[in-house]
Short mmCIF file of C-alpha atoms in Angstrom, two decimals:
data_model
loop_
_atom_site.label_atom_id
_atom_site.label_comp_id
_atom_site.label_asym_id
_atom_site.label_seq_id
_atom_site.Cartn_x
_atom_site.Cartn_y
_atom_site.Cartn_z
CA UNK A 11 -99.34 -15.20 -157.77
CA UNK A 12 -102.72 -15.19 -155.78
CA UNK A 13 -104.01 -18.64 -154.96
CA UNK A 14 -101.13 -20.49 -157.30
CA UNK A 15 -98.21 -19.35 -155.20
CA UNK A 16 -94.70 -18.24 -156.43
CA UNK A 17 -93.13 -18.56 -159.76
CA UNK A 18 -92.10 -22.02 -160.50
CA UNK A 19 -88.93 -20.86 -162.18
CA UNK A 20 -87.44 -19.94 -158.61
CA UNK A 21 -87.70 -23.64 -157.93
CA UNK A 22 -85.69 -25.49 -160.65
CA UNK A 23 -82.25 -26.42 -159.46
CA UNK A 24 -80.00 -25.35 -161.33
CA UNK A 25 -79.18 -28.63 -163.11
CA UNK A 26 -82.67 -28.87 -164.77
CA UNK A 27 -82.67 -25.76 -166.25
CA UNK A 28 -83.94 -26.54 -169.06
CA UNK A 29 -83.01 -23.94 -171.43
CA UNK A 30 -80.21 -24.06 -173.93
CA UNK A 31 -76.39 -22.23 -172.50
CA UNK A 32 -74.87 -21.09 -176.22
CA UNK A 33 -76.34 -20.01 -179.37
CA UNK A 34 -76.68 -22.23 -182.38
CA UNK A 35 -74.05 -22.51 -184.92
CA UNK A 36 -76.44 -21.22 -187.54
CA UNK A 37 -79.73 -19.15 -187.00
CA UNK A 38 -82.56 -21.59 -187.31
CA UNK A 39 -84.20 -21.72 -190.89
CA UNK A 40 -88.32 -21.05 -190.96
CA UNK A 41 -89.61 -24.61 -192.00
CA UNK A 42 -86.74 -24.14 -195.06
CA UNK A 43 -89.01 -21.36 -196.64
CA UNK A 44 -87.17 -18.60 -198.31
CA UNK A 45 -88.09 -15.04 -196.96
CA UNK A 46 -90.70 -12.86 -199.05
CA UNK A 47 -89.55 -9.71 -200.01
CA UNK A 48 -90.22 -7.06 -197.11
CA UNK A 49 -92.97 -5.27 -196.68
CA UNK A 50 -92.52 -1.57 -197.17
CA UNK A 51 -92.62 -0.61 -194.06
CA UNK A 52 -90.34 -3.48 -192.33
CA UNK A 53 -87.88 -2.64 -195.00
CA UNK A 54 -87.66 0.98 -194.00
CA UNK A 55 -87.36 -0.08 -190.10
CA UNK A 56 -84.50 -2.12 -191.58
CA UNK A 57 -82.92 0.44 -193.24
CA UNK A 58 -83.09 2.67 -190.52
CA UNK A 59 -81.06 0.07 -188.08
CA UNK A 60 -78.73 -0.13 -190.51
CA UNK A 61 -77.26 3.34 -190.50
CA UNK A 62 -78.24 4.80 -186.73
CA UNK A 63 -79.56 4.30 -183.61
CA UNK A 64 -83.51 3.77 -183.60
CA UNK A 65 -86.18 5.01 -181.27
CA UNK A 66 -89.42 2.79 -180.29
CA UNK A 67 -91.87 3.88 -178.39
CA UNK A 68 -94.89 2.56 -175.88
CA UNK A 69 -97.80 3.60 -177.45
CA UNK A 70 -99.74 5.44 -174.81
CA UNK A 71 -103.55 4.75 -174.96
CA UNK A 72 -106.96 4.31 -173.34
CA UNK A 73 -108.16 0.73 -173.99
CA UNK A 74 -111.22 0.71 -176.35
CA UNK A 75 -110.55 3.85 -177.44
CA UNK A 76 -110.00 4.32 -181.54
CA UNK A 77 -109.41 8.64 -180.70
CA UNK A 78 -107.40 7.60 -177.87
CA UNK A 79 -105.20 5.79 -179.86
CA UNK A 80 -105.08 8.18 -183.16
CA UNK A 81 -104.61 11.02 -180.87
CA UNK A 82 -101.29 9.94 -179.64
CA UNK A 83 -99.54 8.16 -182.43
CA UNK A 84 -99.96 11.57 -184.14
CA UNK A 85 -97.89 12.67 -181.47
CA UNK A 86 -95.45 9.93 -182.12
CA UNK A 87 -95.92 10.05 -186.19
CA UNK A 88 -92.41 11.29 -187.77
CA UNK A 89 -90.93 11.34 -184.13
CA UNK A 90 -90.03 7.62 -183.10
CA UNK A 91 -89.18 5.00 -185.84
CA UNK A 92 -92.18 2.41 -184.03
CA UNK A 93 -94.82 2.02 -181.40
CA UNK A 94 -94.80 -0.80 -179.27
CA UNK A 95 -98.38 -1.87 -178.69
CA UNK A 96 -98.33 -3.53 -175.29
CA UNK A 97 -100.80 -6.52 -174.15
CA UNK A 98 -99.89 -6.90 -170.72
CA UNK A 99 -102.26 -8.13 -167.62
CA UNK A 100 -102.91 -4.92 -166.50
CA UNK A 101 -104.47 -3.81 -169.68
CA UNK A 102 -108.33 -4.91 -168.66
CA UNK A 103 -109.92 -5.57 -172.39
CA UNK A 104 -108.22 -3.99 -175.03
CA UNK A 105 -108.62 -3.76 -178.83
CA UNK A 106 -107.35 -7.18 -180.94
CA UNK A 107 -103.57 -6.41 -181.16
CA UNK A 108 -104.04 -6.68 -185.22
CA UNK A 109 -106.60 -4.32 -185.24
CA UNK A 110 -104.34 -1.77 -183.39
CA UNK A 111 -101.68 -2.32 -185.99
CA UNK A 112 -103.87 -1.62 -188.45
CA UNK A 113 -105.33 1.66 -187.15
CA UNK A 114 -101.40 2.68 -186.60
CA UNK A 115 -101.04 2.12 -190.11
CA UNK A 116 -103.71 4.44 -190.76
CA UNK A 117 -101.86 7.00 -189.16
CA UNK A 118 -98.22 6.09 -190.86
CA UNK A 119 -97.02 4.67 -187.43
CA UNK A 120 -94.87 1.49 -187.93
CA UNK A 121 -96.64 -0.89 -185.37
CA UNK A 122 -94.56 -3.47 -183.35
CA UNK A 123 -97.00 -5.82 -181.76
CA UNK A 124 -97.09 -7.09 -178.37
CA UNK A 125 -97.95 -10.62 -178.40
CA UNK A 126 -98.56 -13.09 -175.65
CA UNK A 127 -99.60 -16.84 -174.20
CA UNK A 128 -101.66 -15.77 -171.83
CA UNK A 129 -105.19 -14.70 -173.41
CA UNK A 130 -105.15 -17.17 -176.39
CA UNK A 131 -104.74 -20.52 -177.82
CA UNK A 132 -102.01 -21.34 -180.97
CA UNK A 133 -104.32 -21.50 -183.62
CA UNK A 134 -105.41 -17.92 -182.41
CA UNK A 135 -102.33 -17.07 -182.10
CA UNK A 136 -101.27 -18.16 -185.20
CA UNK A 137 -104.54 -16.00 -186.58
CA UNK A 138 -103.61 -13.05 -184.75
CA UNK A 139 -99.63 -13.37 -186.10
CA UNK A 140 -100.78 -13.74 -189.70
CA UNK A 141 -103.36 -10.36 -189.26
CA UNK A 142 -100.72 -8.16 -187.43
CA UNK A 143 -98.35 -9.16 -190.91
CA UNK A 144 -101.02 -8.19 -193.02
CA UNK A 145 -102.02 -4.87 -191.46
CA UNK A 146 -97.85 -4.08 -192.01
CA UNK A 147 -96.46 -4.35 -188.57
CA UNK A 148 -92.62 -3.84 -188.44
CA UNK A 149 -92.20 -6.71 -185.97
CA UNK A 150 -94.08 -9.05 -183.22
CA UNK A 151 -92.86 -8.94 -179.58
CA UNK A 152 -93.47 -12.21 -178.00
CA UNK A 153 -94.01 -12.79 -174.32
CA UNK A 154 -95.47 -15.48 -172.41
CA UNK A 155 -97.09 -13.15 -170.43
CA UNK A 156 -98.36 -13.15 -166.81
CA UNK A 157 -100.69 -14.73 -164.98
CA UNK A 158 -104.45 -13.05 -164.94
CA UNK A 159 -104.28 -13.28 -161.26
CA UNK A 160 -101.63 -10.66 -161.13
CA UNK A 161 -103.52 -8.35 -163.72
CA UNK A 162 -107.20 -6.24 -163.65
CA UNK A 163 -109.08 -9.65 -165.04
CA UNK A 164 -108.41 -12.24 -162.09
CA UNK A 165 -111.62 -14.06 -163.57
CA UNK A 166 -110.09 -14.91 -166.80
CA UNK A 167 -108.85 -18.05 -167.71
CA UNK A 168 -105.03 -18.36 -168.30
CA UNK A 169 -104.59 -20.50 -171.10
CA UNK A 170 -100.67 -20.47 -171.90
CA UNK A 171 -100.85 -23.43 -174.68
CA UNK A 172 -97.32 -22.12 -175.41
CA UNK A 173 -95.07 -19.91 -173.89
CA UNK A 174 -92.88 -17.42 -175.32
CA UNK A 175 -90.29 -19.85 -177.07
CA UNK A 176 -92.95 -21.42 -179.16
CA UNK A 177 -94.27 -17.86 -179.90
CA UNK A 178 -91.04 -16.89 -181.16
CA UNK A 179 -90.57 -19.84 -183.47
CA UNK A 180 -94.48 -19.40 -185.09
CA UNK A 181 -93.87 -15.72 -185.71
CA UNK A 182 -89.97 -15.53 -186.88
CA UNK A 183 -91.42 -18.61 -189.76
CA UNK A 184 -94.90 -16.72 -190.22
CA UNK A 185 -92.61 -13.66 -190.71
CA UNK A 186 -89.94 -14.93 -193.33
CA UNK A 187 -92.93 -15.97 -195.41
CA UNK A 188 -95.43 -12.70 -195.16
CA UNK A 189 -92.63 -10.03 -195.66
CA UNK A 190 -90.29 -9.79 -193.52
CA UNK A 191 -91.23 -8.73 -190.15
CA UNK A 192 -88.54 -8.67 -186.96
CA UNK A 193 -89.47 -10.83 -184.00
CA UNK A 194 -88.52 -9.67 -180.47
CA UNK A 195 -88.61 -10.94 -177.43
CA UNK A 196 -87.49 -9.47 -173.63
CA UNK A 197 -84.65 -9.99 -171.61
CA UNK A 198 -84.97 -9.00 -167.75
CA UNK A 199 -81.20 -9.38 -166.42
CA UNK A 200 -82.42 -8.10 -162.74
CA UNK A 201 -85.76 -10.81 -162.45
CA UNK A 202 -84.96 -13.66 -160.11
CA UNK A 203 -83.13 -16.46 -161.11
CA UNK A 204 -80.90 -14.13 -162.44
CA UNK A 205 -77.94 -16.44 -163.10
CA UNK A 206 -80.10 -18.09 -165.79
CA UNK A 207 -81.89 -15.93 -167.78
CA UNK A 208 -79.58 -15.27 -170.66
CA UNK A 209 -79.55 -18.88 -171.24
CA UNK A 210 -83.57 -18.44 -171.61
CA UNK A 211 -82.97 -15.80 -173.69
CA UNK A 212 -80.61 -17.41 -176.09
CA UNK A 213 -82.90 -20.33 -176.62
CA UNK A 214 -85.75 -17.48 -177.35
CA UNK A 215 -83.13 -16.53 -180.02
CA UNK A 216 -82.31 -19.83 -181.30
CA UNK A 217 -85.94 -20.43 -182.20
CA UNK A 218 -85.62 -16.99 -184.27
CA UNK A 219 -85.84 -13.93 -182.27
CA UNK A 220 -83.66 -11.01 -184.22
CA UNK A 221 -84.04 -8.32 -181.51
CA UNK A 222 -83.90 -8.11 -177.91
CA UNK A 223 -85.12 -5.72 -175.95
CA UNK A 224 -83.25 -5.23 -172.50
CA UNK A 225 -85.38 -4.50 -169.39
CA UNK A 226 -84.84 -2.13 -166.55
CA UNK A 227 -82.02 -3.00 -164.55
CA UNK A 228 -80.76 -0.42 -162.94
CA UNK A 229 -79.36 1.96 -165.22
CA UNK A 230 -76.75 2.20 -167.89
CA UNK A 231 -74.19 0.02 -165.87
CA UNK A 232 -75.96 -2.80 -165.79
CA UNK A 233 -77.21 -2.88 -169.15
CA UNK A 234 -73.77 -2.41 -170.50
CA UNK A 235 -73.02 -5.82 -168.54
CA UNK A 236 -75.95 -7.40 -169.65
CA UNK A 237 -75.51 -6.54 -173.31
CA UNK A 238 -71.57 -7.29 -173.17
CA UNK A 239 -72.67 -10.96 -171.85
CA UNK A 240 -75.14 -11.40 -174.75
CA UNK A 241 -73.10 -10.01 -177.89
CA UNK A 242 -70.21 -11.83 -176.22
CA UNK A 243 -72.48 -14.93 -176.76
CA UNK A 244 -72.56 -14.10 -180.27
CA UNK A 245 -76.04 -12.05 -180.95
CA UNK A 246 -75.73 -9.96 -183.94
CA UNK A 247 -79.56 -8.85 -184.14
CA UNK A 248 -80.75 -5.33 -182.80
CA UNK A 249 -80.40 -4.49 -179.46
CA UNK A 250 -82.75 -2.14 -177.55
CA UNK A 251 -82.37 -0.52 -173.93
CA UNK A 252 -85.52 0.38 -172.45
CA UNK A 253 -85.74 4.16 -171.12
CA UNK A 254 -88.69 5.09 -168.56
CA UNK A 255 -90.20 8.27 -169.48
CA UNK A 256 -92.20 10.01 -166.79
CA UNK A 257 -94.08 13.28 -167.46
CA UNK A 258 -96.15 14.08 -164.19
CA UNK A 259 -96.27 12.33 -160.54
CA UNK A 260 -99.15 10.35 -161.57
CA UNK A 261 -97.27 8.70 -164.28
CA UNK A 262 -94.20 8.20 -162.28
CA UNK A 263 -96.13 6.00 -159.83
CA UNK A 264 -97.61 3.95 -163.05
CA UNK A 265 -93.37 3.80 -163.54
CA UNK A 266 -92.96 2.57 -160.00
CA UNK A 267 -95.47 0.12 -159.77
CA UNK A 268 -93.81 -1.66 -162.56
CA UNK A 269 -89.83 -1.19 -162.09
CA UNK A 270 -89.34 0.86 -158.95
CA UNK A 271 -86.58 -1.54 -157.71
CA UNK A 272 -84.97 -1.57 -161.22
CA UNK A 273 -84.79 2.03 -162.25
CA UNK A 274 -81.49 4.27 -161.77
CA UNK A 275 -80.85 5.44 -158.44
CA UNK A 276 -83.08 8.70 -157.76
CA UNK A 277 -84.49 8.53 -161.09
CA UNK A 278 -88.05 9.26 -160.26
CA UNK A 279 -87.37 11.63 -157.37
CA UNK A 280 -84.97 13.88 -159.87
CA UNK A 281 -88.08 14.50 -161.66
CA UNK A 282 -90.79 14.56 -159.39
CA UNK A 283 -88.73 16.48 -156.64
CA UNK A 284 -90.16 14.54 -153.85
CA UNK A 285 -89.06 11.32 -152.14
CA UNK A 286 -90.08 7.55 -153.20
CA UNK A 287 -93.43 7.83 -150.90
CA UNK A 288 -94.54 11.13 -152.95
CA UNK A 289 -94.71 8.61 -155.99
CA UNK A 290 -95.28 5.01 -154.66
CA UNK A 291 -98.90 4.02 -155.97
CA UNK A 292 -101.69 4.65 -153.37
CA UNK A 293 -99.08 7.03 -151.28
CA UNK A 294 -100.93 10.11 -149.56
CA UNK A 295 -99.89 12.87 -150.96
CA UNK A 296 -100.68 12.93 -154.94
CA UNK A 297 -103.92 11.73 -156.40
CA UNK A 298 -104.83 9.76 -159.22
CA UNK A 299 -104.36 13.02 -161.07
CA UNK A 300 -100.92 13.61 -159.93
CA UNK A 301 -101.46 16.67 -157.89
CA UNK A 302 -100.53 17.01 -154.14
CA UNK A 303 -103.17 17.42 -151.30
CA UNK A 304 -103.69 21.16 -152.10
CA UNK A 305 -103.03 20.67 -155.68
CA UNK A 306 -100.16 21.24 -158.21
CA UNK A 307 -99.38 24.78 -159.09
CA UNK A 308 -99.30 24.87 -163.51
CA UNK A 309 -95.73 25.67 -162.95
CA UNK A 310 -95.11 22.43 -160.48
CA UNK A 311 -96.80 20.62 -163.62
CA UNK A 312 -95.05 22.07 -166.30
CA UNK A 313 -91.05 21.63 -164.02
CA UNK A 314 -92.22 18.05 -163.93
CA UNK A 315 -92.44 17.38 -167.40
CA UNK A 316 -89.72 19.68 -168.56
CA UNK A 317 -87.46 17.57 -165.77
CA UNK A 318 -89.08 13.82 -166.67
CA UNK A 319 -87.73 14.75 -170.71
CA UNK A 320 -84.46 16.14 -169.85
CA UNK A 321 -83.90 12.67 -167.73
CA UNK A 322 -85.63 10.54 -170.45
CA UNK A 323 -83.18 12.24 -172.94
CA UNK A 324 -80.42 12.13 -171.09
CA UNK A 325 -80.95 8.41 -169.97
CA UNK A 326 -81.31 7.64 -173.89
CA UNK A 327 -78.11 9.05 -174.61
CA UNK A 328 -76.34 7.17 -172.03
CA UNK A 329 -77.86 3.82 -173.50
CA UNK A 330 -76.80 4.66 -176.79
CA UNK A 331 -73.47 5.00 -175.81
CA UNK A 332 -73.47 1.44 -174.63
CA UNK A 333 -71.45 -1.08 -177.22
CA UNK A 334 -73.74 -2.90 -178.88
CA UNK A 335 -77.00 -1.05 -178.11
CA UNK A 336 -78.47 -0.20 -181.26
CA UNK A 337 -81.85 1.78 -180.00
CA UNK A 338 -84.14 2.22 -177.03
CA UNK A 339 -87.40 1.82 -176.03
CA UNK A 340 -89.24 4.69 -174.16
CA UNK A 341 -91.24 3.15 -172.14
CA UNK A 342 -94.03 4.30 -169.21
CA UNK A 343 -97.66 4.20 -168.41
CA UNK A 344 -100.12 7.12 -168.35
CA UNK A 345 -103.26 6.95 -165.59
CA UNK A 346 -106.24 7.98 -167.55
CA UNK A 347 -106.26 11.25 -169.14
CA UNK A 348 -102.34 11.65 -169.33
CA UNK A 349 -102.17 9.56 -172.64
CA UNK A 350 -101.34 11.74 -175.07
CA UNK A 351 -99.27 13.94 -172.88
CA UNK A 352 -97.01 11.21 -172.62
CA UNK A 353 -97.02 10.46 -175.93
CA UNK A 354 -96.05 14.01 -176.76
CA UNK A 355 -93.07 13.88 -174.13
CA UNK A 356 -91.85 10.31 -175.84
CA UNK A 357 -92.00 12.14 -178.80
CA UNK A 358 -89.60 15.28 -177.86
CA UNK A 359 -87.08 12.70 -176.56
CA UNK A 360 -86.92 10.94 -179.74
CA UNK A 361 -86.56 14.15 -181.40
CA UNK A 362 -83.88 14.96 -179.69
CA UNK A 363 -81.70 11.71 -179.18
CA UNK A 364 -82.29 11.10 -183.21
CA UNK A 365 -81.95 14.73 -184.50
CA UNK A 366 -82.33 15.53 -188.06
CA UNK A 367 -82.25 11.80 -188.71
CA UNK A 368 -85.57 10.83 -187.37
CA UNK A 369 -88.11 9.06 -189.42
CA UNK A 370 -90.12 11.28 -192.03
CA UNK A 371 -93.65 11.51 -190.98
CA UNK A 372 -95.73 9.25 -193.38
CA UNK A 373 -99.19 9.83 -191.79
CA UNK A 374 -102.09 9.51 -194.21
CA UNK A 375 -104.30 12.35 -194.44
CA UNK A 376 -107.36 11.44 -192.55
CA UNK A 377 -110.93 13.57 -191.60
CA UNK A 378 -110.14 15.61 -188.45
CA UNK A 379 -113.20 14.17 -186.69
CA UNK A 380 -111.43 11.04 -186.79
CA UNK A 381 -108.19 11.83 -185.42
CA UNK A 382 -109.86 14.20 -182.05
CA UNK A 383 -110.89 12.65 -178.94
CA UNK A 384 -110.33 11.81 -175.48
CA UNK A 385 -111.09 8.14 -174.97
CA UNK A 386 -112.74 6.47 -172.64
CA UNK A 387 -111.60 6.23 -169.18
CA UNK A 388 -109.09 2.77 -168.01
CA UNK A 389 -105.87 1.26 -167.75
CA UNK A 390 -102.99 2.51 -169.77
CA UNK A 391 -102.50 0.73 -173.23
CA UNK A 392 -98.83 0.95 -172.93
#
């Protein structure tokens, strides 16, 4: 991190790790307070799990942007069971995670709130927990988040008052009262110290996470070992592999700059056609708008984004073959302007990998003017 140095985790001998090896006997109990009856929506998320494999999806969308926002969870409404709203460092300012919940609601999206350590105190927290419940949100993904040195607000002040294991233990006890709500959290098998981090993720799930969402690592292989290790430690929540989904060149470097180093071998030059410099952020070659130094023919475009959903699909597939995976995550960025075009390619994929059993559309009927726009230019929302 600029100015603080590396991650302190890469410094803790192994002996002080001080996270927990092995699940506890019995999952914890939320302050001993019996769990409300479900909200609607949670309960139909739940349902869902219970029969097939489910789809959630990064919610593509300019920050401060309302229309942005609409526009592509209509894409995604009926399509993907859940949008993940990210919070991430690289956001710049965005819209009060409860408030995005709520205007996914609006449009019958299931929202499944990012949450993280980075931006706000506990008794915000706590505020912003209680608000995403109330606007209906199927679940709260909590992260510690990273540093606002590595993200597009270096002159913010990181305030971590807890990190992700506290944030998991406010929101799986805020949840069993308020209806119901899941609680994720992330595992990254292929981040340095890699030897340790299921035994931070199984004290994430002692404190009361339910589902786990598994990282890039490399491909189907080593997910499969990653989620053998963690059912063989005795998880029985929901288990989700995340699935890039790239729909033009300019997205695929937004991919890269991410989880380049993690993605399957050749995945990004399959669809692009080019080599890892045509789609390395800041490469000559491709502009922010994803076309080459003369420009992108409309059939260049269009091969793209047929190629980027057959991968996506086919990718999905292969995860869902994987013991123990229960769903995936399509996950990407868009550069400004490709929002809703990725949204629309998440969307095919989800079609496809769930079939007829997709989630019916449950979008409220809302004033056209409302639902059209462009949004204003920034960051991806994803």
């Amino acid at each position: 991190m600029p100015g603080f140095g590396a991650c302190t985790f890469l410094d803790v001998r192994a002996a002080d790790w001080p996270y927990a090896r092995s699940l506890g006997a019995t999952p914890p109990s939320p302050n001993g307070v019996a769990t409300a009856r479900p909200h609607p929506t949670v309960a139909a998320f739940r349902a869902a799990a219970a029969t097939r494999p489910v789809v959630v999806a990064d919610l593509p969308a300019a920050p401060l942007s309302a229309a942005s926002l609409r526009a592509s969870a209509a894409m995604l409404a009926g399509a993907a069971d859940a949008c993940l709203l990210g919070d991430h460092g690289g956001a710049r300012v965005q819209f009060p995670p409860s408030y995005r919940a709520r205007l996914l609601a609006d449009e019958g999206v299931a929202a499944w709130v990012g949450l993280n350590c980075r931006d706000r105190n506990r008794v915000a927290i706590e505020g912003e927990i209680a608000a995403c419940l109330d606007a209906g949100a199927v679940a709260v993904h909590c992260v510690t988040g990273d540093h606002p040195a590595l993200g597009h607000r270096p002159d913010a002040a990181a305030v971590f008052d807890l990190d992700s294991v506290d944030l998991v233990a406010l929101a799986a006890a805020a949840a069993a009262r308020d209806g119901g709500a899941l609680c994720s959290v992330a595992h990254a098998p292929a981040t340095p110290p890699t030897d340790r981090r299921l035994a931070r993720l199984l004290t994430k799930i002692d404190a009361g996470a339910d589902v786990v969402f598994v990282d890039h690592c490399g491909g189907a292989g080593p997910v499969a070992d990653a989620v053998g290790e963690l059912r063989a430690a005795g998880f029985g929540g929901l288990v989700l592999a995340c699935v890039p989904v790239v729909t033009s060149a300019a997205s695929a470097a937004v991919v890269a700059s991410f989880a380049g180093d993690r993605l399957p071998a050749g995945y990004l030059d399959r669809i692009t056609g080019g080599t890892a410099a045509d789609w390395t952020p800041g490469a000559a070659g491709h502009s922010a708008n994803g076309s080459g130094p003369n420009g992108l023919t409309a059939a260049e475009v269009a091969e793209i984004e047929t190629a980027g959903i057959a991968e996506g699909t086919e990718l999905a597939e292969r995860m869902l073959e994987i013991p123990g995976v229960d769903g995936v995550n399509l996950s990407g960025g868009a550069p400004p302007g490709q929002e809703v075009a990725l949204a629309a390619a998440m969307a095919e994929i989800a079609r496809r990998v769930l079939g007829g059993s997709g989630p019916p559309s449950r979008r409220r009927s809302r004033p056209t003017a409302a639902r059209v726009g462009t949004g204003a230019p920034g960051a991806t929302g994803a």
